[in-house]
């Protein structure tokens, strides 16, 4: 029996770090008929790995900024975690107040 539908992939989240290279690997395991994928219920040996496939064309580097506005728009539309790219979602960056600005503001208060 070959299946990919038993596991609920909607709950799986993989967190990536920006500017790191990732290499997806496809692993194929043989499991006993009574077991469910990734959770062996039998007390026998763990599932046997039949194949481990690395496809060089799938390597990628995770990024957080895009030069292409079309790609940025696609990320906004399809990635619910892309909060920083949405309107009003930019982080508020405060610049440190300079010494001269502090002195001037104190002089204005007196």
N, CA, C and O atoms as CSV, one atom per row, in Angstrom:
chain,resi,resn,atom,element,x,y,z
A,1,UNK,N,N,0.842,-1.178,0.000
A,1,UNK,CA,C,0.000,0.000,0.000
A,1,UNK,C,C,0.890,1.246,0.000
A,1,UNK,O,O,1.809,1.352,0.812
A,2,UNK,N,N,0.627,2.160,-0.883
A,2,UNK,CA,C,1.355,3.419,-0.954
A,2,UNK,C,C,0.354,4.542,-0.738
A,2,UNK,O,O,-0.681,4.596,-1.402
A,3,UNK,N,N,0.666,5.438,0.192
A,3,UNK,CA,C,-0.261,6.539,0.456
A,3,UNK,C,C,0.493,7.765,0.936
A,3,UNK,O,O,1.573,7.666,1.519
A,4,UNK,N,N,-0.088,8.898,0.685
A,4,UNK,CA,C,0.447,10.140,1.245
A,4,UNK,C,C,-0.656,10.910,1.961
A,4,UNK,O,O,-0.436,12.029,2.426
A,5,UNK,N,N,-1.837,10.315,2.051
A,5,UNK,CA,C,-2.980,11.046,2.582
A,5,UNK,C,C,-3.299,10.753,4.039
A,5,UNK,O,O,-4.215,11.366,4.586
A,6,UNK,N,N,-2.593,9.855,4.685
A,6,UNK,CA,C,-2.918,9.511,6.072
A,6,UNK,C,C,-2.508,10.620,7.036
A,6,UNK,O,O,-3.234,10.904,7.989
A,7,UNK,N,N,-1.389,11.232,6.811
A,7,UNK,CA,C,-0.886,12.268,7.708
A,7,UNK,C,C,-1.562,13.592,7.384
A,7,UNK,O,O,-1.683,13.962,6.216
A,8,UNK,N,N,-2.002,14.304,8.416
A,8,UNK,CA,C,-2.611,15.626,8.230
A,8,UNK,C,C,-1.490,16.651,8.142
A,8,UNK,O,O,-0.948,17.068,9.165
A,9,UNK,N,N,-1.139,17.060,6.926
A,9,UNK,CA,C,-0.029,17.979,6.723
A,9,UNK,C,C,-0.374,19.417,7.086
A,9,UNK,O,O,0.512,20.272,7.089
A,10,UNK,N,N,-1.645,19.711,7.395
A,10,UNK,CA,C,-2.022,21.091,7.711
A,10,UNK,C,C,-1.471,21.541,9.053
A,10,UNK,O,O,-1.404,22.744,9.306
A,11,UNK,N,N,-1.077,20.626,9.918
A,11,UNK,CA,C,-0.565,21.017,11.227
A,11,UNK,C,C,0.957,21.064,11.276
A,11,UNK,O,O,1.531,21.449,12.295
A,12,UNK,N,N,1.603,20.684,10.210
A,12,UNK,CA,C,3.060,20.677,10.176
A,12,UNK,C,C,3.561,22.055,9.771
A,12,UNK,O,O,3.171,22.584,8.730
A,13,UNK,N,N,4.427,22.632,10.596
A,13,UNK,CA,C,5.018,23.928,10.283
A,13,UNK,C,C,6.529,23.795,10.376
A,13,UNK,O,O,7.061,23.218,11.324
A,14,UNK,N,N,7.194,24.326,9.401
A,14,UNK,CA,C,8.649,24.320,9.393
A,14,UNK,C,C,9.098,25.766,9.432
A,14,UNK,O,O,8.781,26.545,8.532
A,15,UNK,N,N,9.827,26.125,10.459
A,15,UNK,CA,C,10.299,27.491,10.600
A,15,UNK,C,C,11.698,27.602,10.001
A,15,UNK,O,O,12.588,26.811,10.317
A,16,UNK,N,N,11.875,28.584,9.140
A,16,UNK,CA,C,13.147,28.781,8.460
A,16,UNK,C,C,13.816,30.045,8.963
A,16,UNK,O,O,13.156,30.962,9.452
A,17,UNK,N,N,15.118,30.083,8.840
A,17,UNK,CA,C,15.872,31.283,9.182
A,17,UNK,C,C,16.308,31.960,7.898
A,17,UNK,O,O,16.772,31.318,6.956
A,18,UNK,N,N,16.146,33.267,7.885
A,18,UNK,CA,C,16.511,34.035,6.705
A,18,UNK,C,C,17.998,33.887,6.409
A,18,UNK,O,O,18.824,33.799,7.317
A,19,UNK,N,N,18.316,33.863,5.133
A,19,UNK,CA,C,19.684,33.775,4.623
A,19,UNK,C,C,20.380,32.458,4.981
A,19,UNK,O,O,21.607,32.411,5.063
A,20,UNK,N,N,19.612,31.399,5.191
A,20,UNK,CA,C,20.158,30.068,5.395
A,20,UNK,C,C,19.757,29.201,4.206
A,20,UNK,O,O,18.665,29.353,3.657
A,21,UNK,N,N,20.642,28.297,3.816
A,21,UNK,CA,C,20.380,27.406,2.688
A,21,UNK,C,C,19.694,26.140,3.202
A,21,UNK,O,O,20.090,25.574,4.221
A,22,UNK,N,N,18.663,25.709,2.483
A,22,UNK,CA,C,17.920,24.511,2.845
A,22,UNK,C,C,17.925,23.534,1.681
A,22,UNK,O,O,17.855,23.927,0.517
A,23,UNK,N,N,18.009,22.253,2.019
A,23,UNK,CA,C,18.033,21.195,1.019
A,23,UNK,C,C,16.936,20.190,1.385
A,23,UNK,O,O,17.138,19.357,2.269
A,24,UNK,N,N,15.777,20.257,0.719
A,24,UNK,CA,C,14.714,19.294,1.010
A,24,UNK,C,C,15.162,17.869,0.683
A,24,UNK,O,O,15.852,17.630,-0.308
A,25,UNK,N,N,14.757,16.941,1.527
A,25,UNK,CA,C,15.099,15.534,1.337
A,25,UNK,C,C,13.813,14.719,1.419
A,25,UNK,O,O,13.038,14.865,2.364
A,26,UNK,N,N,13.593,13.874,0.440
A,26,UNK,CA,C,12.435,12.986,0.428
A,26,UNK,C,C,12.875,11.648,1.004
A,26,UNK,O,O,13.767,10.994,0.463
A,27,UNK,N,N,12.245,11.244,2.105
A,27,UNK,CA,C,12.556,9.959,2.731
A,27,UNK,C,C,11.354,9.041,2.581
A,27,UNK,O,O,10.221,9.437,2.855
A,28,UNK,N,N,11.603,7.822,2.148
A,28,UNK,CA,C,10.537,6.839,1.958
A,28,UNK,C,C,10.773,5.694,2.936
A,28,UNK,O,O,11.852,5.102,2.977
A,29,UNK,N,N,9.728,5.391,3.730
A,29,UNK,CA,C,9.820,4.356,4.747
A,29,UNK,C,C,8.849,3.233,4.444
A,29,UNK,O,O,7.770,3.452,3.894
A,30,UNK,N,N,9.251,2.026,4.811
A,30,UNK,CA,C,8.356,0.877,4.731
A,30,UNK,C,C,7.808,0.660,6.131
A,30,UNK,O,O,8.563,0.541,7.096
A,31,UNK,N,N,6.483,0.612,6.232
A,31,UNK,CA,C,5.877,0.415,7.546
A,31,UNK,C,C,4.992,-0.818,7.517
A,31,UNK,O,O,4.545,-1.250,6.455
A,32,UNK,N,N,4.746,-1.377,8.686
A,32,UNK,CA,C,3.867,-2.540,8.779
A,32,UNK,C,C,2.442,-2.123,8.440
A,32,UNK,O,O,2.061,-0.972,8.650
A,33,UNK,N,N,1.658,-3.057,7.917
A,33,UNK,CA,C,0.280,-2.764,7.494
A,33,UNK,C,C,-0.541,-2.184,8.644
A,33,UNK,O,O,-1.403,-1.339,8.404
A,34,UNK,N,N,-0.303,-2.607,9.877
A,34,UNK,CA,C,-1.105,-2.153,11.017
A,34,UNK,C,C,-0.649,-0.807,11.576
A,34,UNK,O,O,-1.358,-0.206,12.383
A,35,UNK,N,N,0.511,-0.328,11.163
A,35,UNK,CA,C,1.048,0.926,11.696
A,35,UNK,C,C,0.539,2.127,10.905
A,35,UNK,O,O,0.135,2.012,9.748
A,36,UNK,N,N,0.572,3.269,11.562
A,36,UNK,CA,C,0.279,4.519,10.868
A,36,UNK,C,C,1.609,5.211,10.603
A,36,UNK,O,O,2.551,5.043,11.378
A,37,UNK,N,N,1.705,5.976,9.539
A,37,UNK,CA,C,2.987,6.615,9.215
A,37,UNK,C,C,3.533,7.455,10.364
A,37,UNK,O,O,2.786,8.175,11.027
A,38,UNK,N,N,4.805,7.362,10.587
A,38,UNK,CA,C,5.561,8.149,11.555
A,38,UNK,C,C,5.227,7.821,13.002
A,38,UNK,O,O,5.821,8.396,13.913
A,39,UNK,N,N,4.285,6.905,13.234
A,39,UNK,CA,C,3.950,6.511,14.597
A,39,UNK,C,C,3.775,5.000,14.618
A,39,UNK,O,O,2.666,4.493,14.448
A,40,UNK,N,N,4.839,4.309,14.821
A,40,UNK,CA,C,4.785,2.860,14.828
A,40,UNK,C,C,4.108,2.394,16.112
A,40,UNK,O,O,4.544,2.748,17.207
A,41,UNK,N,N,3.041,1.598,15.982
A,41,UNK,CA,C,2.335,1.105,17.161
A,41,UNK,C,C,2.817,-0.281,17.555
A,41,UNK,O,O,2.564,-0.733,18.672
A,42,UNK,N,N,3.497,-0.947,16.662
A,42,UNK,CA,C,3.985,-2.281,16.986
A,42,UNK,C,C,5.253,-2.168,17.822
A,42,UNK,O,O,5.955,-1.158,17.792
A,43,UNK,N,N,5.521,-3.220,18.558
A,43,UNK,CA,C,6.721,-3.230,19.394
A,43,UNK,C,C,7.918,-3.776,18.631
A,43,UNK,O,O,9.009,-3.916,19.184
A,44,UNK,N,N,7.706,-4.079,17.366
A,44,UNK,CA,C,8.810,-4.583,16.549
A,44,UNK,C,C,9.756,-3.436,16.191
A,44,UNK,O,O,9.746,-2.385,16.832
A,45,UNK,N,N,10.547,-3.648,15.189
A,45,UNK,CA,C,11.529,-2.647,14.784
A,45,UNK,C,C,10.853,-1.407,14.206
A,45,UNK,O,O,9.730,-1.485,13.709
A,46,UNK,N,N,11.530,-0.272,14.269
A,46,UNK,CA,C,10.964,0.959,13.693
A,46,UNK,C,C,10.844,0.840,12.178
A,46,UNK,O,O,11.453,-0.047,11.578
A,47,UNK,N,N,10.061,1.729,11.548
A,47,UNK,CA,C,9.913,1.670,10.088
A,47,UNK,C,C,11.274,1.676,9.397
A,47,UNK,O,O,12.198,2.370,9.821
A,48,UNK,N,N,11.379,0.894,8.331
A,48,UNK,CA,C,12.635,0.768,7.594
A,48,UNK,C,C,12.689,1.833,6.498
A,48,UNK,O,O,11.764,1.963,5.696
A,49,UNK,N,N,13.776,2.585,6.478
A,49,UNK,CA,C,13.944,3.595,5.434
A,49,UNK,C,C,14.381,2.895,4.150
A,49,UNK,O,O,15.417,2.232,4.103
A,50,UNK,N,N,13.564,3.061,3.112
A,50,UNK,CA,C,13.840,2.420,1.828
A,50,UNK,C,C,14.681,3.321,0.939
A,50,UNK,O,O,15.595,2.860,0.255
A,51,UNK,N,N,14.365,4.605,0.954
A,51,UNK,CA,C,15.085,5.532,0.076
A,51,UNK,C,C,15.180,6.903,0.727
A,51,UNK,O,O,14.326,7.314,1.513
A,52,UNK,N,N,16.247,7.585,0.367
A,52,UNK,CA,C,16.451,8.972,0.794
A,52,UNK,C,C,16.924,9.715,-0.451
A,52,UNK,O,O,18.020,9.481,-0.961
A,53,UNK,N,N,16.064,10.617,-0.924
A,53,UNK,CA,C,16.331,11.266,-2.205
A,53,UNK,C,C,16.516,12.764,-2.011
A,53,UNK,O,O,15.672,13.447,-1.431
A,54,UNK,N,N,17.634,13.250,-2.509
A,54,UNK,CA,C,17.909,14.688,-2.485
A,54,UNK,C,C,17.928,15.165,-3.930
A,54,UNK,O,O,18.728,14.700,-4.742
A,55,UNK,N,N,17.032,16.102,-4.240
A,55,UNK,CA,C,16.939,16.625,-5.602
A,55,UNK,C,C,17.618,17.990,-5.618
A,55,UNK,O,O,17.081,18.946,-5.059
A,56,UNK,N,N,18.783,18.101,-6.244
A,56,UNK,CA,C,19.549,19.355,-6.207
A,56,UNK,C,C,18.756,20.579,-6.658
A,56,UNK,O,O,19.006,21.687,-6.185
A,57,UNK,N,N,17.808,20.388,-7.565
A,57,UNK,CA,C,17.023,21.525,-8.066
A,57,UNK,C,C,16.089,22.117,-7.014
A,57,UNK,O,O,15.537,23.197,-7.224
A,58,UNK,N,N,15.901,21.434,-5.891
A,58,UNK,CA,C,14.993,21.949,-4.859
A,58,UNK,C,C,15.708,22.751,-3.775
A,58,UNK,O,O,15.053,23.263,-2.867
A,59,UNK,N,N,17.022,22.873,-3.846
A,59,UNK,CA,C,17.762,23.659,-2.852
A,59,UNK,C,C,17.349,25.125,-2.946
A,59,UNK,O,O,17.113,25.646,-4.036
A,60,UNK,N,N,17.264,25.787,-1.783
A,60,UNK,CA,C,16.884,27.197,-1.788
A,60,UNK,C,C,17.468,27.915,-0.580
A,60,UNK,O,O,17.889,27.287,0.392
A,61,UNK,N,N,17.485,29.224,-0.656
A,61,UNK,CA,C,17.905,30.077,0.449
A,61,UNK,C,C,16.679,30.870,0.883
A,61,UNK,O,O,16.040,31.530,0.064
A,62,UNK,N,N,16.353,30.804,2.164
A,62,UNK,CA,C,15.201,31.548,2.679
A,62,UNK,C,C,15.565,33.026,2.783
A,62,UNK,O,O,16.634,33.383,3.277
A,63,UNK,N,N,14.664,33.870,2.312
A,63,UNK,CA,C,14.892,35.317,2.362
A,63,UNK,C,C,13.660,36.003,2.935
A,63,UNK,O,O,12.581,35.413,2.989
A,64,UNK,N,N,13.823,37.248,3.361
A,64,UNK,CA,C,12.691,38.015,3.879
A,64,UNK,C,C,12.420,39.262,3.063
A,64,UNK,O,O,11.392,39.910,3.258
A,65,UNK,N,N,13.309,39.614,2.158
A,65,UNK,CA,C,13.108,40.797,1.316
A,65,UNK,C,C,13.236,40.380,-0.141
A,65,UNK,O,O,14.070,39.546,-0.494
A,66,UNK,N,N,12.395,40.975,-0.982
A,66,UNK,CA,C,12.379,40.614,-2.386
A,66,UNK,C,C,12.594,41.848,-3.244
A,66,UNK,O,O,12.076,42.920,-2.932
A,67,UNK,N,N,13.350,41.708,-4.317
A,67,UNK,CA,C,13.573,42.802,-5.256
A,67,UNK,C,C,12.415,42.919,-6.240
A,67,UNK,O,O,12.192,43.983,-6.817
A,68,UNK,N,N,11.687,41.840,-6.428
A,68,UNK,CA,C,10.599,41.794,-7.401
A,68,UNK,C,C,9.269,42.039,-6.686
A,68,UNK,O,O,8.892,41.262,-5.809
A,69,UNK,N,N,8.555,43.105,-7.048
A,69,UNK,CA,C,7.299,43.452,-6.374
A,69,UNK,C,C,6.213,42.402,-6.608
A,69,UNK,O,O,5.324,42.244,-5.771
A,70,UNK,N,N,6.269,41.687,-7.722
A,70,UNK,CA,C,5.292,40.625,-7.983
A,70,UNK,C,C,5.459,39.496,-6.978
A,70,UNK,O,O,4.472,38.951,-6.483
A,71,UNK,N,N,6.693,39.145,-6.676
A,71,UNK,CA,C,6.968,38.098,-5.688
A,71,UNK,C,C,6.505,38.553,-4.309
A,71,UNK,O,O,5.924,37.767,-3.560
A,72,UNK,N,N,6.755,39.810,-3.971
A,72,UNK,CA,C,6.300,40.347,-2.685
A,72,UNK,C,C,4.785,40.236,-2.585
A,72,UNK,O,O,4.268,39.833,-1.543
A,73,UNK,N,N,4.071,40.580,-3.638
A,73,UNK,CA,C,2.607,40.504,-3.640
A,73,UNK,C,C,2.132,39.061,-3.490
A,73,UNK,O,O,1.159,38.807,-2.781
A,74,UNK,N,N,2.798,38.118,-4.142
A,74,UNK,CA,C,2.447,36.705,-3.992
A,74,UNK,C,C,2.624,36.249,-2.548
A,74,UNK,O,O,1.799,35.498,-2.027
A,75,UNK,N,N,3.692,36.697,-1.904
A,75,UNK,CA,C,3.934,36.325,-0.511
A,75,UNK,C,C,2.826,36.871,0.380
A,75,UNK,O,O,2.339,36.168,1.265
A,76,UNK,N,N,2.425,38.113,0.153
A,76,UNK,CA,C,1.365,38.728,0.945
A,76,UNK,C,C,0.059,37.946,0.784
A,76,UNK,O,O,-0.650,37.705,1.761
A,77,UNK,N,N,-0.252,37.555,-0.443
A,77,UNK,CA,C,-1.513,36.869,-0.729
A,77,UNK,C,C,-1.565,35.441,-0.202
A,77,UNK,O,O,-2.631,34.968,0.191
A,78,UNK,N,N,-0.426,34.749,-0.189
A,78,UNK,CA,C,-0.442,33.322,0.120
A,78,UNK,C,C,0.226,32.928,1.433
A,78,UNK,O,O,0.155,31.761,1.820
A,79,UNK,N,N,0.863,33.849,2.122
A,79,UNK,CA,C,1.558,33.503,3.359
A,79,UNK,C,C,0.942,34.265,4.527
A,79,UNK,O,O,1.175,35.465,4.671
A,80,UNK,N,N,0.160,33.582,5.363
A,80,UNK,CA,C,-0.479,34.275,6.482
A,80,UNK,C,C,0.520,34.797,7.516
A,80,UNK,O,O,0.160,35.617,8.361
A,81,UNK,N,N,1.756,34.337,7.459
A,81,UNK,CA,C,2.764,34.771,8.420
A,81,UNK,C,C,3.585,35.951,7.915
A,81,UNK,O,O,4.515,36.384,8.595
A,82,UNK,N,N,3.264,36.477,6.743
A,82,UNK,CA,C,4.021,37.587,6.146
A,82,UNK,C,C,3.475,38.924,6.624
A,82,UNK,O,O,3.131,39.779,5.808
A,83,UNK,N,N,3.393,39.111,7.922
A,83,UNK,CA,C,2.807,40.326,8.496
A,83,UNK,C,C,3.602,41.575,8.154
A,83,UNK,O,O,3.010,42.630,7.922
A,84,UNK,N,N,4.893,41.488,8.116
A,84,UNK,CA,C,5.739,42.651,7.857
A,84,UNK,C,C,5.591,43.221,6.466
A,84,UNK,O,O,5.995,44.356,6.215
A,85,UNK,N,N,5.013,42.447,5.550
A,85,UNK,CA,C,4.861,42.905,4.177
A,85,UNK,C,C,3.517,43.588,3.935
A,85,UNK,O,O,3.344,44.274,2.927
A,86,UNK,N,N,2.569,43.405,4.847
A,86,UNK,CA,C,1.232,43.975,4.655
A,86,UNK,C,C,1.234,45.461,4.982
A,86,UNK,O,O,2.089,45.938,5.728
A,87,UNK,N,N,0.263,46.201,4.415
A,87,UNK,CA,C,0.131,47.626,4.721
A,87,UNK,C,C,-0.097,47.795,6.215
A,87,UNK,O,O,-0.954,47.132,6.798
A,88,UNK,N,N,0.660,48.672,6.824
A,88,UNK,CA,C,0.527,48.915,8.257
A,88,UNK,C,C,1.212,47.870,9.106
A,88,UNK,O,O,1.199,47.973,10.333
A,89,UNK,N,N,1.814,46.860,8.487
A,89,UNK,CA,C,2.443,45.793,9.246
A,89,UNK,C,C,3.923,45.993,9.470
A,89,UNK,O,O,4.580,45.176,10.115
A,90,UNK,N,N,4.448,47.082,8.935
A,90,UNK,CA,C,5.874,47.317,9.097
A,90,UNK,C,C,6.189,47.553,10.563
A,90,UNK,O,O,5.394,48.135,11.302
A,91,UNK,N,N,7.330,47.105,10.958
A,91,UNK,CA,C,7.763,47.327,12.334
A,91,UNK,C,C,8.064,48.797,12.545
A,91,UNK,O,O,8.618,49.474,11.679
A,92,UNK,N,N,7.690,49.259,13.694
A,92,UNK,CA,C,7.997,50.639,14.047
A,92,UNK,C,C,9.442,50.678,14.545
A,92,UNK,O,O,9.779,50.044,15.545
A,93,UNK,N,N,10.260,51.399,13.865
A,93,UNK,CA,C,11.666,51.503,14.265
A,93,UNK,C,C,11.889,52.869,14.877
A,93,UNK,O,O,11.654,53.899,14.245
A,94,UNK,N,N,12.332,52.859,16.084
A,94,UNK,CA,C,12.606,54.132,16.730
A,94,UNK,C,C,14.098,54.417,16.623
A,94,UNK,O,O,14.936,53.556,16.893
A,95,UNK,N,N,14.401,55.621,16.232
A,95,UNK,CA,C,15.805,55.998,16.148
A,95,UNK,C,C,16.207,56.574,17.489
A,95,UNK,O,O,15.441,57.328,18.090
A,96,UNK,N,N,17.367,56.243,17.961
A,96,UNK,CA,C,17.788,56.772,19.253
A,96,UNK,C,C,17.920,58.290,19.187
A,96,UNK,O,O,18.452,58.856,18.232
A,97,UNK,N,N,17.423,58.910,20.222
A,97,UNK,CA,C,17.469,60.366,20.283
A,97,UNK,C,C,18.911,60.811,20.541
A,97,UNK,O,O,19.587,60.289,21.428
A,98,UNK,N,N,19.357,61.765,19.764
A,98,UNK,CA,C,20.729,62.240,19.933
A,98,UNK,C,C,20.833,63.108,21.185
A,98,UNK,O,O,19.829,63.596,21.702
A,99,UNK,N,N,22.039,63.287,21.653
A,99,UNK,CA,C,22.293,64.109,22.838
A,99,UNK,C,C,21.821,65.542,22.597
A,99,UNK,O,O,21.232,66.159,23.484
A,100,UNK,N,N,22.077,66.070,21.404
A,100,UNK,CA,C,21.664,67.442,21.083
A,100,UNK,C,C,20.143,67.564,21.097
A,100,UNK,O,O,19.613,68.573,21.561
A,101,UNK,N,N,19.434,66.556,20.597
A,101,UNK,CA,C,17.970,66.585,20.616
A,101,UNK,C,C,17.439,66.585,22.046
A,101,UNK,O,O,16.466,67.278,22.344
A,102,UNK,N,N,18.063,65.822,22.925
A,102,UNK,CA,C,17.615,65.793,24.331
A,102,UNK,C,C,17.838,67.141,24.991
A,102,UNK,O,O,16.973,67.624,25.721
A,103,UNK,N,N,18.979,67.750,24.746
A,103,UNK,CA,C,19.273,69.066,25.336
A,103,UNK,C,C,18.277,70.096,24.815
A,103,UNK,O,O,17.743,70.891,25.589
A,104,UNK,N,N,18.023,70.086,23.503
A,104,UNK,CA,C,17.080,71.042,22.921
A,104,UNK,C,C,15.676,70.859,23.482
A,104,UNK,O,O,14.994,71.844,23.765
A,105,UNK,N,N,15.234,69.615,23.647
A,105,UNK,CA,C,13.891,69.400,24.178
A,105,UNK,C,C,13.807,69.832,25.633
A,105,UNK,O,O,12.760,70.315,26.064
A,106,UNK,N,N,14.881,69.670,26.403
A,106,UNK,CA,C,14.885,70.123,27.799
A,106,UNK,C,C,14.879,71.643,27.868
A,106,UNK,O,O,14.238,72.215,28.750
A,107,UNK,N,N,15.579,72.308,26.954
A,107,UNK,CA,C,15.606,73.770,26.942
A,107,UNK,C,C,14.235,74.328,26.593
A,107,UNK,O,O,13.836,75.370,27.114
A,108,UNK,N,N,13.514,73.645,25.718
A,108,UNK,CA,C,12.178,74.103,25.335
A,108,UNK,C,C,11.186,73.947,26.477
A,108,UNK,O,O,10.221,74.706,26.567
A,109,UNK,N,N,11.412,72.971,27.352
A,109,UNK,CA,C,10.507,72.742,28.473
A,109,UNK,C,C,10.698,73.764,29.589
A,109,UNK,O,O,9.776,73.987,30.374
A,110,UNK,N,N,11.859,74.385,29.679
A,110,UNK,CA,C,12.117,75.324,30.776
A,110,UNK,C,C,11.801,76.741,30.412
A,110,UNK,O,O,11.968,77.642,31.234
